[in-house]
Tab-separated table of C-alpha atoms in Angstrom:
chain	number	residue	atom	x	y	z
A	1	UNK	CA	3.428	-95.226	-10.518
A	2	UNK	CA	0.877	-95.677	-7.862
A	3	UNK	CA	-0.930	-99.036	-8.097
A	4	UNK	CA	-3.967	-98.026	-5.595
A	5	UNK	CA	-6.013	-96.641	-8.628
A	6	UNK	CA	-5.792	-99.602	-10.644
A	7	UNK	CA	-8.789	-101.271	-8.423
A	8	UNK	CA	-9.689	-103.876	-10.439
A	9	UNK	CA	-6.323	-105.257	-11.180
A	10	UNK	CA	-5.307	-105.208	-7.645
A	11	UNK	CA	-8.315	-106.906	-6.831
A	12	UNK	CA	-7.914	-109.806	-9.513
A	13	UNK	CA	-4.279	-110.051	-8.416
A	14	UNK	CA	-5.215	-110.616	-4.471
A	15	UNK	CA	-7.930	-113.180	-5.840
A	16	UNK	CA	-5.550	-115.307	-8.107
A	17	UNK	CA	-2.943	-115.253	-5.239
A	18	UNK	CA	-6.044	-116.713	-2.702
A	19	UNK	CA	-6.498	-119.492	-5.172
A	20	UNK	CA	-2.685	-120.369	-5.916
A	21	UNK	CA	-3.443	-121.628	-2.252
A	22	UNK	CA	-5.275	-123.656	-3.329
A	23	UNK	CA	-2.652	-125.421	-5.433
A	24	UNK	CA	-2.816	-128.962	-4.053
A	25	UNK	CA	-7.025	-129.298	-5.009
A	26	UNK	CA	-6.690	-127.611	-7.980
A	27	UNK	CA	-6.259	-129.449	-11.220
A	28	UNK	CA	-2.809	-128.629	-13.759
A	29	UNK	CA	-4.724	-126.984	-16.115
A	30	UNK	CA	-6.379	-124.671	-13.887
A	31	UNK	CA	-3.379	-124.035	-12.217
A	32	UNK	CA	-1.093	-122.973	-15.227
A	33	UNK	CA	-4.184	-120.943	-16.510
A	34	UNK	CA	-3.970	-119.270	-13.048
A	35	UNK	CA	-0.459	-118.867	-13.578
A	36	UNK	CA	-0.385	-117.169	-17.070
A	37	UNK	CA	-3.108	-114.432	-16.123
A	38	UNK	CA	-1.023	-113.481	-13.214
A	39	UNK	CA	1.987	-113.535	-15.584
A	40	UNK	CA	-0.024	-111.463	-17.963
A	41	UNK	CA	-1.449	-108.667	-14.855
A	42	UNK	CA	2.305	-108.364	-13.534
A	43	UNK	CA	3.980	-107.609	-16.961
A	44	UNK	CA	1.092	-104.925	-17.499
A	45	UNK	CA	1.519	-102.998	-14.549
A	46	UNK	CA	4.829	-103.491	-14.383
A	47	UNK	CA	5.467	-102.274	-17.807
A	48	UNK	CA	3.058	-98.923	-16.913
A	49	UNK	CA	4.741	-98.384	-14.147
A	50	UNK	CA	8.290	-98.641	-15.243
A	51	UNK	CA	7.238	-96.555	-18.618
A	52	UNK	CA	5.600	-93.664	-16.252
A	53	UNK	CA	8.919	-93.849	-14.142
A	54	UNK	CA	11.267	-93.613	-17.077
A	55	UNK	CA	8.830	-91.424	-19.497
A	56	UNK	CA	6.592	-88.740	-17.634
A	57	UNK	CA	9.680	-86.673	-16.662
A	58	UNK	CA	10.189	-85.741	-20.499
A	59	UNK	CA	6.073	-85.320	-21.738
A	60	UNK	CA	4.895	-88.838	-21.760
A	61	UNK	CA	2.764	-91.314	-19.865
A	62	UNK	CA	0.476	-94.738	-20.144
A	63	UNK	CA	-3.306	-94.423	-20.664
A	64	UNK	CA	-5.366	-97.115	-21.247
A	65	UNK	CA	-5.961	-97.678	-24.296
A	66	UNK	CA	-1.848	-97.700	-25.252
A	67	UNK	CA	-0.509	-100.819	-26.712
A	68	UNK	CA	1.763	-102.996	-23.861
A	69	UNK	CA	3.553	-103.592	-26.814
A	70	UNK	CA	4.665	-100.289	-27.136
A	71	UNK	CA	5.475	-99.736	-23.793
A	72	UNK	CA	7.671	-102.894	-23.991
A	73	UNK	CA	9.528	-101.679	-27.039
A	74	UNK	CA	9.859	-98.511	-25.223
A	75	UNK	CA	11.224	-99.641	-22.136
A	76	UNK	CA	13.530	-102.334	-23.406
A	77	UNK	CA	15.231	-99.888	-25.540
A	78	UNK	CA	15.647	-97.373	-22.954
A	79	UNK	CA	17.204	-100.109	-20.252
A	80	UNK	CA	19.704	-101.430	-23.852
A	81	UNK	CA	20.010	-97.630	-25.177
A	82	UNK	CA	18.835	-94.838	-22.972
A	83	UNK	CA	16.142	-92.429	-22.783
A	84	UNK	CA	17.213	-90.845	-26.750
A	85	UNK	CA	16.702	-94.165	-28.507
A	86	UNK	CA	13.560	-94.606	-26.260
A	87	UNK	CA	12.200	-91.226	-27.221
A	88	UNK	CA	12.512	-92.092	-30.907
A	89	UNK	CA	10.671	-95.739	-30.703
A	90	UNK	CA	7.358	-93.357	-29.314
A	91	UNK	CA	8.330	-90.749	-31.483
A	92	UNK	CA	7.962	-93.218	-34.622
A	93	UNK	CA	4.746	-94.492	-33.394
A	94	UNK	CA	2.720	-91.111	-33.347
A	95	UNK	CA	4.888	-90.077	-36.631
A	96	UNK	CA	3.430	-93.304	-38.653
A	97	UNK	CA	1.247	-96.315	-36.504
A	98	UNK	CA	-0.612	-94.180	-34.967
A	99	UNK	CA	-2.493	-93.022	-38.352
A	100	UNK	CA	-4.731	-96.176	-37.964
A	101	UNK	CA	-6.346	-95.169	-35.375
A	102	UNK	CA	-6.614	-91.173	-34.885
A	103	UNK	CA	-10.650	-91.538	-35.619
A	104	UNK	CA	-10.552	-92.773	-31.734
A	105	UNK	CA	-10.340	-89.302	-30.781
A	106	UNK	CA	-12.843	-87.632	-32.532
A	107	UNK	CA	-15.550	-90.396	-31.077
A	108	UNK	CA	-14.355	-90.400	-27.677
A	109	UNK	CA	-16.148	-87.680	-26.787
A	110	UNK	CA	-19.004	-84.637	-27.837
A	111	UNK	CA	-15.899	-82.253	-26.768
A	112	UNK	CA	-13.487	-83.690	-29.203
A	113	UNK	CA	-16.738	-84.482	-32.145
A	114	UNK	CA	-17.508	-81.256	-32.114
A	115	UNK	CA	-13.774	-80.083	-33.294
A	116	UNK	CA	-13.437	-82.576	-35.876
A	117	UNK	CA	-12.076	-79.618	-38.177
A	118	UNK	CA	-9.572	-78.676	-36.000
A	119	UNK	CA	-8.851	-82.392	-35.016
A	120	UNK	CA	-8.260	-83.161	-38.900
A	121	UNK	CA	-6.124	-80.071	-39.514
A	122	UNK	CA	-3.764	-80.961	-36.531
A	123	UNK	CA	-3.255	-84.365	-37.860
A	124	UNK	CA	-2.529	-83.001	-41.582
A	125	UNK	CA	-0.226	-80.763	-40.617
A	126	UNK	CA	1.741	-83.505	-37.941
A	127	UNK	CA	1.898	-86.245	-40.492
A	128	UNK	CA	3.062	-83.292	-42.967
A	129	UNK	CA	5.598	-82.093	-40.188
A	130	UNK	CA	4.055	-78.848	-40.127
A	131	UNK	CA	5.177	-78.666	-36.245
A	132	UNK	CA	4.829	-74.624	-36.507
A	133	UNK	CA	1.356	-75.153	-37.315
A	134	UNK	CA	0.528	-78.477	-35.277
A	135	UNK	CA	1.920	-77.574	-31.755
A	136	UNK	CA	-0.580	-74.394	-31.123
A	137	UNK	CA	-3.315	-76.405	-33.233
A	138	UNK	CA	-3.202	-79.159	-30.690
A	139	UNK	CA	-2.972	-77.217	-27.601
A	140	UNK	CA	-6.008	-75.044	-28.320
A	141	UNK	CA	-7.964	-78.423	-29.026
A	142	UNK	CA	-7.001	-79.320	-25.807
A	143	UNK	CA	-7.383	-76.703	-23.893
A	144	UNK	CA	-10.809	-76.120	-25.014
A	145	UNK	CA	-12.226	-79.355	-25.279
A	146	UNK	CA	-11.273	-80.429	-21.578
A	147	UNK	CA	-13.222	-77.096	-20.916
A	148	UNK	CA	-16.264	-78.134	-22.838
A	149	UNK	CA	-15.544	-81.655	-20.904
A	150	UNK	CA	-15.633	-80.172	-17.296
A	151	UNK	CA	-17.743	-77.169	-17.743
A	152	UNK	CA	-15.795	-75.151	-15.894
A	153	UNK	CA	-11.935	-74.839	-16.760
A	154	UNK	CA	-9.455	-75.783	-19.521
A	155	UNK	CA	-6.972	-78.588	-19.194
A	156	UNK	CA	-3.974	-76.248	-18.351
A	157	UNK	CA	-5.711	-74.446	-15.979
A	158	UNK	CA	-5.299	-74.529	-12.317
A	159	UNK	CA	-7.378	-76.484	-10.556
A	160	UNK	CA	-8.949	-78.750	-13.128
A	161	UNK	CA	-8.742	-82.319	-11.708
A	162	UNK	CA	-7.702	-85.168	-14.190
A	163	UNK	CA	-8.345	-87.934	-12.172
A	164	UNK	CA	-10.400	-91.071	-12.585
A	165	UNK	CA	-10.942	-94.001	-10.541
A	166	UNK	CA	-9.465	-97.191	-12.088
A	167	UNK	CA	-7.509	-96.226	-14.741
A	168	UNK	CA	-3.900	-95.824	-16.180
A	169	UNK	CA	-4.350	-92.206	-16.973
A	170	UNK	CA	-5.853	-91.548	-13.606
A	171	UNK	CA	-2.878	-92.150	-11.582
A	172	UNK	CA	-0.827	-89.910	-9.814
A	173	UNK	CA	2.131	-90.375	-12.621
A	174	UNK	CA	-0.091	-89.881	-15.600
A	175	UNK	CA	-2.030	-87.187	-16.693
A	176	UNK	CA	-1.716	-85.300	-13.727
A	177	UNK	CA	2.105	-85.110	-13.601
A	178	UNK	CA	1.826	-84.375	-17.477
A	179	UNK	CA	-0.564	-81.178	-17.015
A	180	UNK	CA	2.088	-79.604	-14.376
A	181	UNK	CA	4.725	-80.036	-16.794
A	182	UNK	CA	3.148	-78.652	-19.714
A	183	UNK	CA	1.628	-75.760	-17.369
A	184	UNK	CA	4.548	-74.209	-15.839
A	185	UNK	CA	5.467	-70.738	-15.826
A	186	UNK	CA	7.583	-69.821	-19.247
A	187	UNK	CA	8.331	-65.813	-18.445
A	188	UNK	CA	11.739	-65.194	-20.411
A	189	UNK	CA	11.990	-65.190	-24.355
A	190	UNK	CA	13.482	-68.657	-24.780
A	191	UNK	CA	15.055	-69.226	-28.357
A	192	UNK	CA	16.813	-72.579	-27.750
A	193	UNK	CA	14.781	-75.577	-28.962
A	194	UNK	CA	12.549	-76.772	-26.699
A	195	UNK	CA	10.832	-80.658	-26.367
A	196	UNK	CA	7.754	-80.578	-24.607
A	197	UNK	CA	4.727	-78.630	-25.273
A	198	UNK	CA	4.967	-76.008	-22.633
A	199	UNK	CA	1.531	-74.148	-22.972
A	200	UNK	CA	2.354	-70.840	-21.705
A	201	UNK	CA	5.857	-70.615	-23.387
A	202	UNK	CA	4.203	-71.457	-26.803
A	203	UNK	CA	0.705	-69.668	-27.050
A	204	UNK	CA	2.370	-67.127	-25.329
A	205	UNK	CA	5.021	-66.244	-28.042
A	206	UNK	CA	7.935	-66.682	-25.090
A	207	UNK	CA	9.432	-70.114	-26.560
A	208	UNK	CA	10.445	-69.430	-29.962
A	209	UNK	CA	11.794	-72.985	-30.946
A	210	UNK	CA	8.520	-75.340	-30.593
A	211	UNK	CA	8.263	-76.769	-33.886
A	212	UNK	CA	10.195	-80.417	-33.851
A	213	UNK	CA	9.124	-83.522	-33.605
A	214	UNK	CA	9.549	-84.035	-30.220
A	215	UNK	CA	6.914	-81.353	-29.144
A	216	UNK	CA	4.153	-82.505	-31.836
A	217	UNK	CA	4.221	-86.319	-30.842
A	218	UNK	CA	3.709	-85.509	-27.266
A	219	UNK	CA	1.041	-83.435	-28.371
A	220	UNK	CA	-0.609	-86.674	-30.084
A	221	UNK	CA	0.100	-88.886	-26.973
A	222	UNK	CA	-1.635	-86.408	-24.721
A	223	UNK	CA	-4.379	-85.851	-26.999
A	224	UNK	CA	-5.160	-89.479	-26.719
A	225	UNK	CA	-4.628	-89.852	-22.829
A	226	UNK	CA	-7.131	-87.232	-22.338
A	227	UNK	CA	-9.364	-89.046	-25.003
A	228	UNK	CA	-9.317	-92.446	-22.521
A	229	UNK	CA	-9.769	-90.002	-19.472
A	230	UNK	CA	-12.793	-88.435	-20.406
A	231	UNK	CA	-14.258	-92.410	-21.543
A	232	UNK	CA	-12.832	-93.253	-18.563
A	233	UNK	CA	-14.413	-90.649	-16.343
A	234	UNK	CA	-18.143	-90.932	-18.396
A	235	UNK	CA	-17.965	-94.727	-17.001
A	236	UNK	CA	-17.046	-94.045	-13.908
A	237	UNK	CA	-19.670	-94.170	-11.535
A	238	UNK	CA	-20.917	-97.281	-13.773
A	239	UNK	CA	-17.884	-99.019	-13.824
A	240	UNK	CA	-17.451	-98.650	-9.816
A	241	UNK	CA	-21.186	-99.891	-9.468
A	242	UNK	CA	-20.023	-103.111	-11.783
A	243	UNK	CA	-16.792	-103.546	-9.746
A	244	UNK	CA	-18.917	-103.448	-6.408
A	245	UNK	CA	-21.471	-105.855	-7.588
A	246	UNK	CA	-18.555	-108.308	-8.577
A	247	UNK	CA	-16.442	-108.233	-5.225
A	248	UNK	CA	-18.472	-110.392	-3.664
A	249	UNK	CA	-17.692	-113.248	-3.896
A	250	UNK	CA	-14.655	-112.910	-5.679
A	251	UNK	CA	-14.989	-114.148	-9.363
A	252	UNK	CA	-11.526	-115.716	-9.926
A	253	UNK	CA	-13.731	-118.714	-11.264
A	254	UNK	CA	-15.652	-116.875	-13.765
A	255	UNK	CA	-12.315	-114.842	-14.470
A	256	UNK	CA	-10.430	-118.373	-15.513
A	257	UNK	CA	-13.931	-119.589	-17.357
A	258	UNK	CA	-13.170	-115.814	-19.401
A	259	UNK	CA	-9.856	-116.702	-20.342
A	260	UNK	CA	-11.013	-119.929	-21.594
A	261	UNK	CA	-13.776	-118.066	-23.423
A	262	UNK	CA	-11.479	-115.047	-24.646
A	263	UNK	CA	-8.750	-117.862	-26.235
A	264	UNK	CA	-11.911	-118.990	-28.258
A	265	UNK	CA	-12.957	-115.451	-29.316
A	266	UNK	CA	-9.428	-114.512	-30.355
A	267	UNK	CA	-9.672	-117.675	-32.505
A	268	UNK	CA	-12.992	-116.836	-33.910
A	269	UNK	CA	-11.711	-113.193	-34.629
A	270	UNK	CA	-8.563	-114.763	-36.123
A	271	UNK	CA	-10.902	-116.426	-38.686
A	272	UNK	CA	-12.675	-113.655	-39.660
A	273	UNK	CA	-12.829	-112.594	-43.135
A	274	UNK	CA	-13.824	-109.082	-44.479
A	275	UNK	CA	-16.229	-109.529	-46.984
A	276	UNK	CA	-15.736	-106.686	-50.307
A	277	UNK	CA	-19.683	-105.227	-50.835
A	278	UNK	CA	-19.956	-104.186	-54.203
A	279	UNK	CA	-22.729	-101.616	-54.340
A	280	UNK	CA	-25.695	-102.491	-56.551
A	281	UNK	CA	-24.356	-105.952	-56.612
A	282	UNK	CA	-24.300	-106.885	-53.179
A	283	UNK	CA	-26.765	-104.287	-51.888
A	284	UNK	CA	-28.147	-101.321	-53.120
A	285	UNK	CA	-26.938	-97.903	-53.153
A	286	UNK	CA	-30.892	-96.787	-51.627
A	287	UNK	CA	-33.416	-99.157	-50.053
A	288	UNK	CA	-35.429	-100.155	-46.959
A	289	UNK	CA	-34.443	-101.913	-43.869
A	290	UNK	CA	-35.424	-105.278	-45.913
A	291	UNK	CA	-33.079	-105.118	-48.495
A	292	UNK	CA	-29.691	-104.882	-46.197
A	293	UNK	CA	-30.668	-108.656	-44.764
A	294	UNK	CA	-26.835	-109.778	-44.192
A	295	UNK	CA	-25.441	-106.603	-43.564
A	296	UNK	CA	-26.617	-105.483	-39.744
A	297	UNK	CA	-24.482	-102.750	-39.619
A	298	UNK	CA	-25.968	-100.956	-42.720
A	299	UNK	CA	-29.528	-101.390	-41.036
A	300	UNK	CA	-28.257	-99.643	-38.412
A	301	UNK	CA	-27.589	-96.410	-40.439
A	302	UNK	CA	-30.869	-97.088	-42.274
A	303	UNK	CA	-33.067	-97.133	-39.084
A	304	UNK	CA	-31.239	-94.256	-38.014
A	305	UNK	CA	-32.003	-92.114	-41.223
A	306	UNK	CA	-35.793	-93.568	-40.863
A	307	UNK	CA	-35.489	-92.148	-37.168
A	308	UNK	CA	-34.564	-88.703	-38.528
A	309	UNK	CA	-37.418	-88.944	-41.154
A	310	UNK	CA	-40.088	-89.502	-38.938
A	311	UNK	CA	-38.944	-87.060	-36.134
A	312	UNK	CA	-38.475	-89.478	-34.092
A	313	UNK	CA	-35.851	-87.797	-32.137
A	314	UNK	CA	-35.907	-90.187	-29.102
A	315	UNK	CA	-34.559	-93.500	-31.316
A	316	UNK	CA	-32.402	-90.673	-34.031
A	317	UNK	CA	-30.781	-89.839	-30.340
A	318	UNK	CA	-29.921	-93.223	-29.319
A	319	UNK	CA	-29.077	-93.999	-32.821
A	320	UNK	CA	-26.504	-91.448	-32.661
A	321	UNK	CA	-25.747	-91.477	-28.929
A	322	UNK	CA	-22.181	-91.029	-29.626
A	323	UNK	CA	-22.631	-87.749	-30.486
A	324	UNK	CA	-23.820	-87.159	-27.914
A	325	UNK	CA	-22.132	-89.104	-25.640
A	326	UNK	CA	-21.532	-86.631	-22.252
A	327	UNK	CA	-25.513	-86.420	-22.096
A	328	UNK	CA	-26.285	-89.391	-19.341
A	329	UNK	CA	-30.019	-88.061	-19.520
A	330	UNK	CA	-31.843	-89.380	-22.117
A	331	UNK	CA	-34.395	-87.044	-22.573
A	332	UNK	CA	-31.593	-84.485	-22.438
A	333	UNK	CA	-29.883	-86.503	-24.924
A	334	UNK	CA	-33.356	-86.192	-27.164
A	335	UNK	CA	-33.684	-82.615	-26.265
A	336	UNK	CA	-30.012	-82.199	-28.177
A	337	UNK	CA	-30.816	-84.242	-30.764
A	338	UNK	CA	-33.879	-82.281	-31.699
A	339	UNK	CA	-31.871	-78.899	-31.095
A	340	UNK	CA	-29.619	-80.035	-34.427
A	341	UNK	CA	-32.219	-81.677	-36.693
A	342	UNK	CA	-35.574	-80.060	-36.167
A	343	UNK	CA	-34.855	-77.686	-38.621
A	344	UNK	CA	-33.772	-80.555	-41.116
A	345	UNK	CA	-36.343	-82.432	-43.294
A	346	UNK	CA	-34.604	-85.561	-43.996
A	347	UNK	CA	-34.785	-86.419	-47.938
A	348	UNK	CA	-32.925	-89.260	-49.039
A	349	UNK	CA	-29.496	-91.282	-48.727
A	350	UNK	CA	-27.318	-93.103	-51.328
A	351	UNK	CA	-24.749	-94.743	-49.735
A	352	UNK	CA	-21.297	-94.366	-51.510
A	353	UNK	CA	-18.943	-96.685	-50.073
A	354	UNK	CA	-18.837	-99.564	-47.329
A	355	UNK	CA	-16.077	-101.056	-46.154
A	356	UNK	CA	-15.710	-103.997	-43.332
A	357	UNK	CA	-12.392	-103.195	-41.595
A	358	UNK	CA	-12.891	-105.422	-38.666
A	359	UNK	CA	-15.409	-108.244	-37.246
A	360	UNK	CA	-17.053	-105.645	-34.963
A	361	UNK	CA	-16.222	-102.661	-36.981
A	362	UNK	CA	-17.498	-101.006	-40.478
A	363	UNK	CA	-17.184	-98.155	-41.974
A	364	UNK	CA	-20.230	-96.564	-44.289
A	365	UNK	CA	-20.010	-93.803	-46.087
A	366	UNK	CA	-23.545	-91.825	-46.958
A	367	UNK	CA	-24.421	-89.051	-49.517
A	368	UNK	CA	-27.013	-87.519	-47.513
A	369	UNK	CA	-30.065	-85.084	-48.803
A	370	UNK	CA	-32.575	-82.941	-46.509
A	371	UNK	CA	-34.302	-79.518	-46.225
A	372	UNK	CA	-33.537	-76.398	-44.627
A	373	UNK	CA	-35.184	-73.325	-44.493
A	374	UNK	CA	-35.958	-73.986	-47.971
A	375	UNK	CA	-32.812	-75.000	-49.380
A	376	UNK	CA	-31.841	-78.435	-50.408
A	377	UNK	CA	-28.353	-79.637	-48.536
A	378	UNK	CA	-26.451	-82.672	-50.169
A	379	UNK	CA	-24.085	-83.182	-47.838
A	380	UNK	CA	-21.165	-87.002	-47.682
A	381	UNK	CA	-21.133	-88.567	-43.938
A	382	UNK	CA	-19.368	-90.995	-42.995
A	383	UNK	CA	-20.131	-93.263	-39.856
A	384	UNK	CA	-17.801	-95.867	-38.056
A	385	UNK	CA	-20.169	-99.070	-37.235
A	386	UNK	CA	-18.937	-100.410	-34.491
A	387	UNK	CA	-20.473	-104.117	-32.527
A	388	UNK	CA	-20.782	-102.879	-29.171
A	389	UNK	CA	-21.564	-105.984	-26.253
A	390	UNK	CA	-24.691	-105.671	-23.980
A	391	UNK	CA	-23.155	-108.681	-21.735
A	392	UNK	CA	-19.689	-109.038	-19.970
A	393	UNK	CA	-18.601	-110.802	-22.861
A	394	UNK	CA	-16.167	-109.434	-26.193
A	395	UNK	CA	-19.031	-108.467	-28.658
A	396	UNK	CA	-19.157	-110.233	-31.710
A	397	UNK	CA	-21.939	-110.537	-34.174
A	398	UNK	CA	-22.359	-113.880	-34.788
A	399	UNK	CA	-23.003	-114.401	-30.853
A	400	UNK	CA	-25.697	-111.821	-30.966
A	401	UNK	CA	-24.553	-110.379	-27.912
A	402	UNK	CA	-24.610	-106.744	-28.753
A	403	UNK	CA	-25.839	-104.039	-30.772
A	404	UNK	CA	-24.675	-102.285	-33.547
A	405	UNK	CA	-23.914	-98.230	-32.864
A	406	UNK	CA	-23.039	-95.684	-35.478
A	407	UNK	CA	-19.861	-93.389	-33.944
A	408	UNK	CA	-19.488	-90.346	-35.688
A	409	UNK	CA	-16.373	-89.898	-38.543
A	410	UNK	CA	-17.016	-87.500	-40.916
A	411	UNK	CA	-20.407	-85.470	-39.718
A	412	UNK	CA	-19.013	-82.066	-40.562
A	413	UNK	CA	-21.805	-81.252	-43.159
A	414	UNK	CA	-24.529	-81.759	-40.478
A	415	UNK	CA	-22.896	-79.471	-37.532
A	416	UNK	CA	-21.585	-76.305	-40.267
């Protein structure tokens, strides 16, 4: 794998490398900090880049947001076992881990929101090892929402670029090697069993033996690297603007006060507790802004509601901006927000269920009630609060250093 893409990591290598240098002035502590972040950078990239090596030739590769843990488990079973017994460590993961987290997709973009159906459906019927029905399931999800994405061609189509600057998924072993794999030609009936998701073969009725495991789980791996490369191409211009800004001079001081800071924040998250809200008990089921005083992230879905109520479809948008979350306009942002709820009178809410599943991260669950057209819609949402930092630093509530943004689970009954 190609390490000129990963800018920022290069860049933090080069300035840990100039300090090291600097060994003689520097104090022990500094030093073996210095030491254990480039300990921590090499085993990284090295582990991408030996996983990409080893992997994308048979339908796999590292995006961003994949565990190093797994691509250590991978790769030290493949150097002990082979590239079988390495298969079937990923192959477990996306049969049973991944489960925890599969909600990532549907946020990660309005292209993959708007198919939550189909998103759902595909996950049923892999975790059921309904492979017949999960393979072609997947691929059309794909296929279409990297078309909404781009706004011009579908993910298997020639010509469609899947790059990104700084990223895993963006290099030239990643998604890109993946999408010529998956894409070539399939023009003969094949009936022996095949184990990667060939498009063409599949949709096209010429490979008859799709439906394994094999096929499905890369189907779930890919689904998530093009998840973190269409976050990861959304931030891009943003995140190059950050990295520019940063470069000089180089910040290998602040980066050792951050690992200083992040050991403190993994302690603080370690502490964390989840508290258990009992409705009507611990707040109630209906109420203003003043009576969730405790529990920020409930406000949040409370102003939002208020926002739909009064029309207000400039705050309901930003409320909801991850719904919207290819719009980089605002007032275009607004302009879709209005386009899906002018036509609903909001009514009232009775929240059902709220559960805190992480410091940063909440689910609520909302029986919803509003007009259309006459008609009276009762409809169950369910939104993912998540503690999103406006500084450089891990957000975390108790530092007030963020905000608190509802990301879209279960919306279904507000898009049908």
């Amino acid at each position: 794998m190609s390490r000129d893409n990963l800018v920022t990591i290069n860049k933090l290598r080069e300035d840990i490398k100039a300090m090291k240098l600097l060994s003689l002035f520097l104090k022990p502590e500094l030093l073996k900090k210095l030491e254990e972040m480039e300990q921590q950078i090499d085993n990284m990239s090295e582990q991408a880049t030996l996983f990409n090596s080893r992997f994308s030739d048979y339908g796999w590769c590292a995006y961003d947001s994949m565990s190093v843990s797994l691509m250590e488990d991978a790769n030290k079973t493949f150097e002990e076992h082979g590239i079988e017994a390495a298969e079937q460590v990923l192959i477990r993961y996306y049969k049973t881990d991944v489960k925890k987290i599969v909600h990532w997709i549907r946020s990660s973009s309005k292209s993959f929101a708007v198919r939550y159906d189909q998103i759902g459906q595909f996950f049923e019927d892999h975790f059921a090892e309904r492979y017949y029905a999960s393979v072609p399931l997947a691929l059309i999800i794909i296929d279409g929402a990297v078309n909404d994405f781009t706004k011009s061609k579908g993910f298997f189509a020639e010509g469609t670029s899947v790059d990104a600057w700084d990223c895993l998924v963006g290099c030239s072993e990643g998604l890109a090697k993946l999408k010529d794999i998956f894409y070539q030609k399939r023009t003969k009936t094949n009936s022996a069993i095949i184990t990667a998701p060939y498009r063409n073969g599949i949709l096209h009725g010429r490979d008859i033996n799709y439906a394994n495991e094999h096929v499905s789980c890369k189907c779930v791996a890919l689904m998530f690297a093009i998840a973190d490369w269409m976050k990861m191409k959304d931030s891009e211009e943003e995140r190059r603007t950050k990295f520019e800004k940063a470069a000089n001079p180089p910040p290998i001081m602040d980066s050792l006060a951050r690992l200083q800071e992040n050991k403190q924040t993994r302690r603080e998250i370690a502490e964390w507790k989840p508290r258990d809200v009992i409705l009507e008990r611990d707040i109630p089921a209906t109420g203003t802004v003043e009576d969730y005083d405790g529990y920020p992230y409930v406000v949040a879905v409370v102003e939002m509601f208020d926002a739909w109520k009064e029309k207000n479809y400039g705050k309901l948008s930003n409320g909801l901006r991850k719904m919207f979350p290819s719009t980089d306009s605002l007032g275009k942002r607004a302009g879709e927000c209005r386009e899906l709820f002018q036509h609903k009178e909001f009514s009232s809410f009775e929240i059902i269920e709220v559960e805190e599943r992480g410091c940063a991260l909440s689910k609520v669950q909302v029986k919803v009630s509003w007009l259309s057209n006459g008609d009276i819609h009762k409809e169950t949402l369910a939104f993912g609060c998540i503690y999103e930092s406006t500084t450089d630093s891990v957000g975390l509530p108790w530092k007030c250093n963020g905000e608190w943004v509802l990301a879209p689970w279960d919306i279904r009954g507000l898009t049908s």
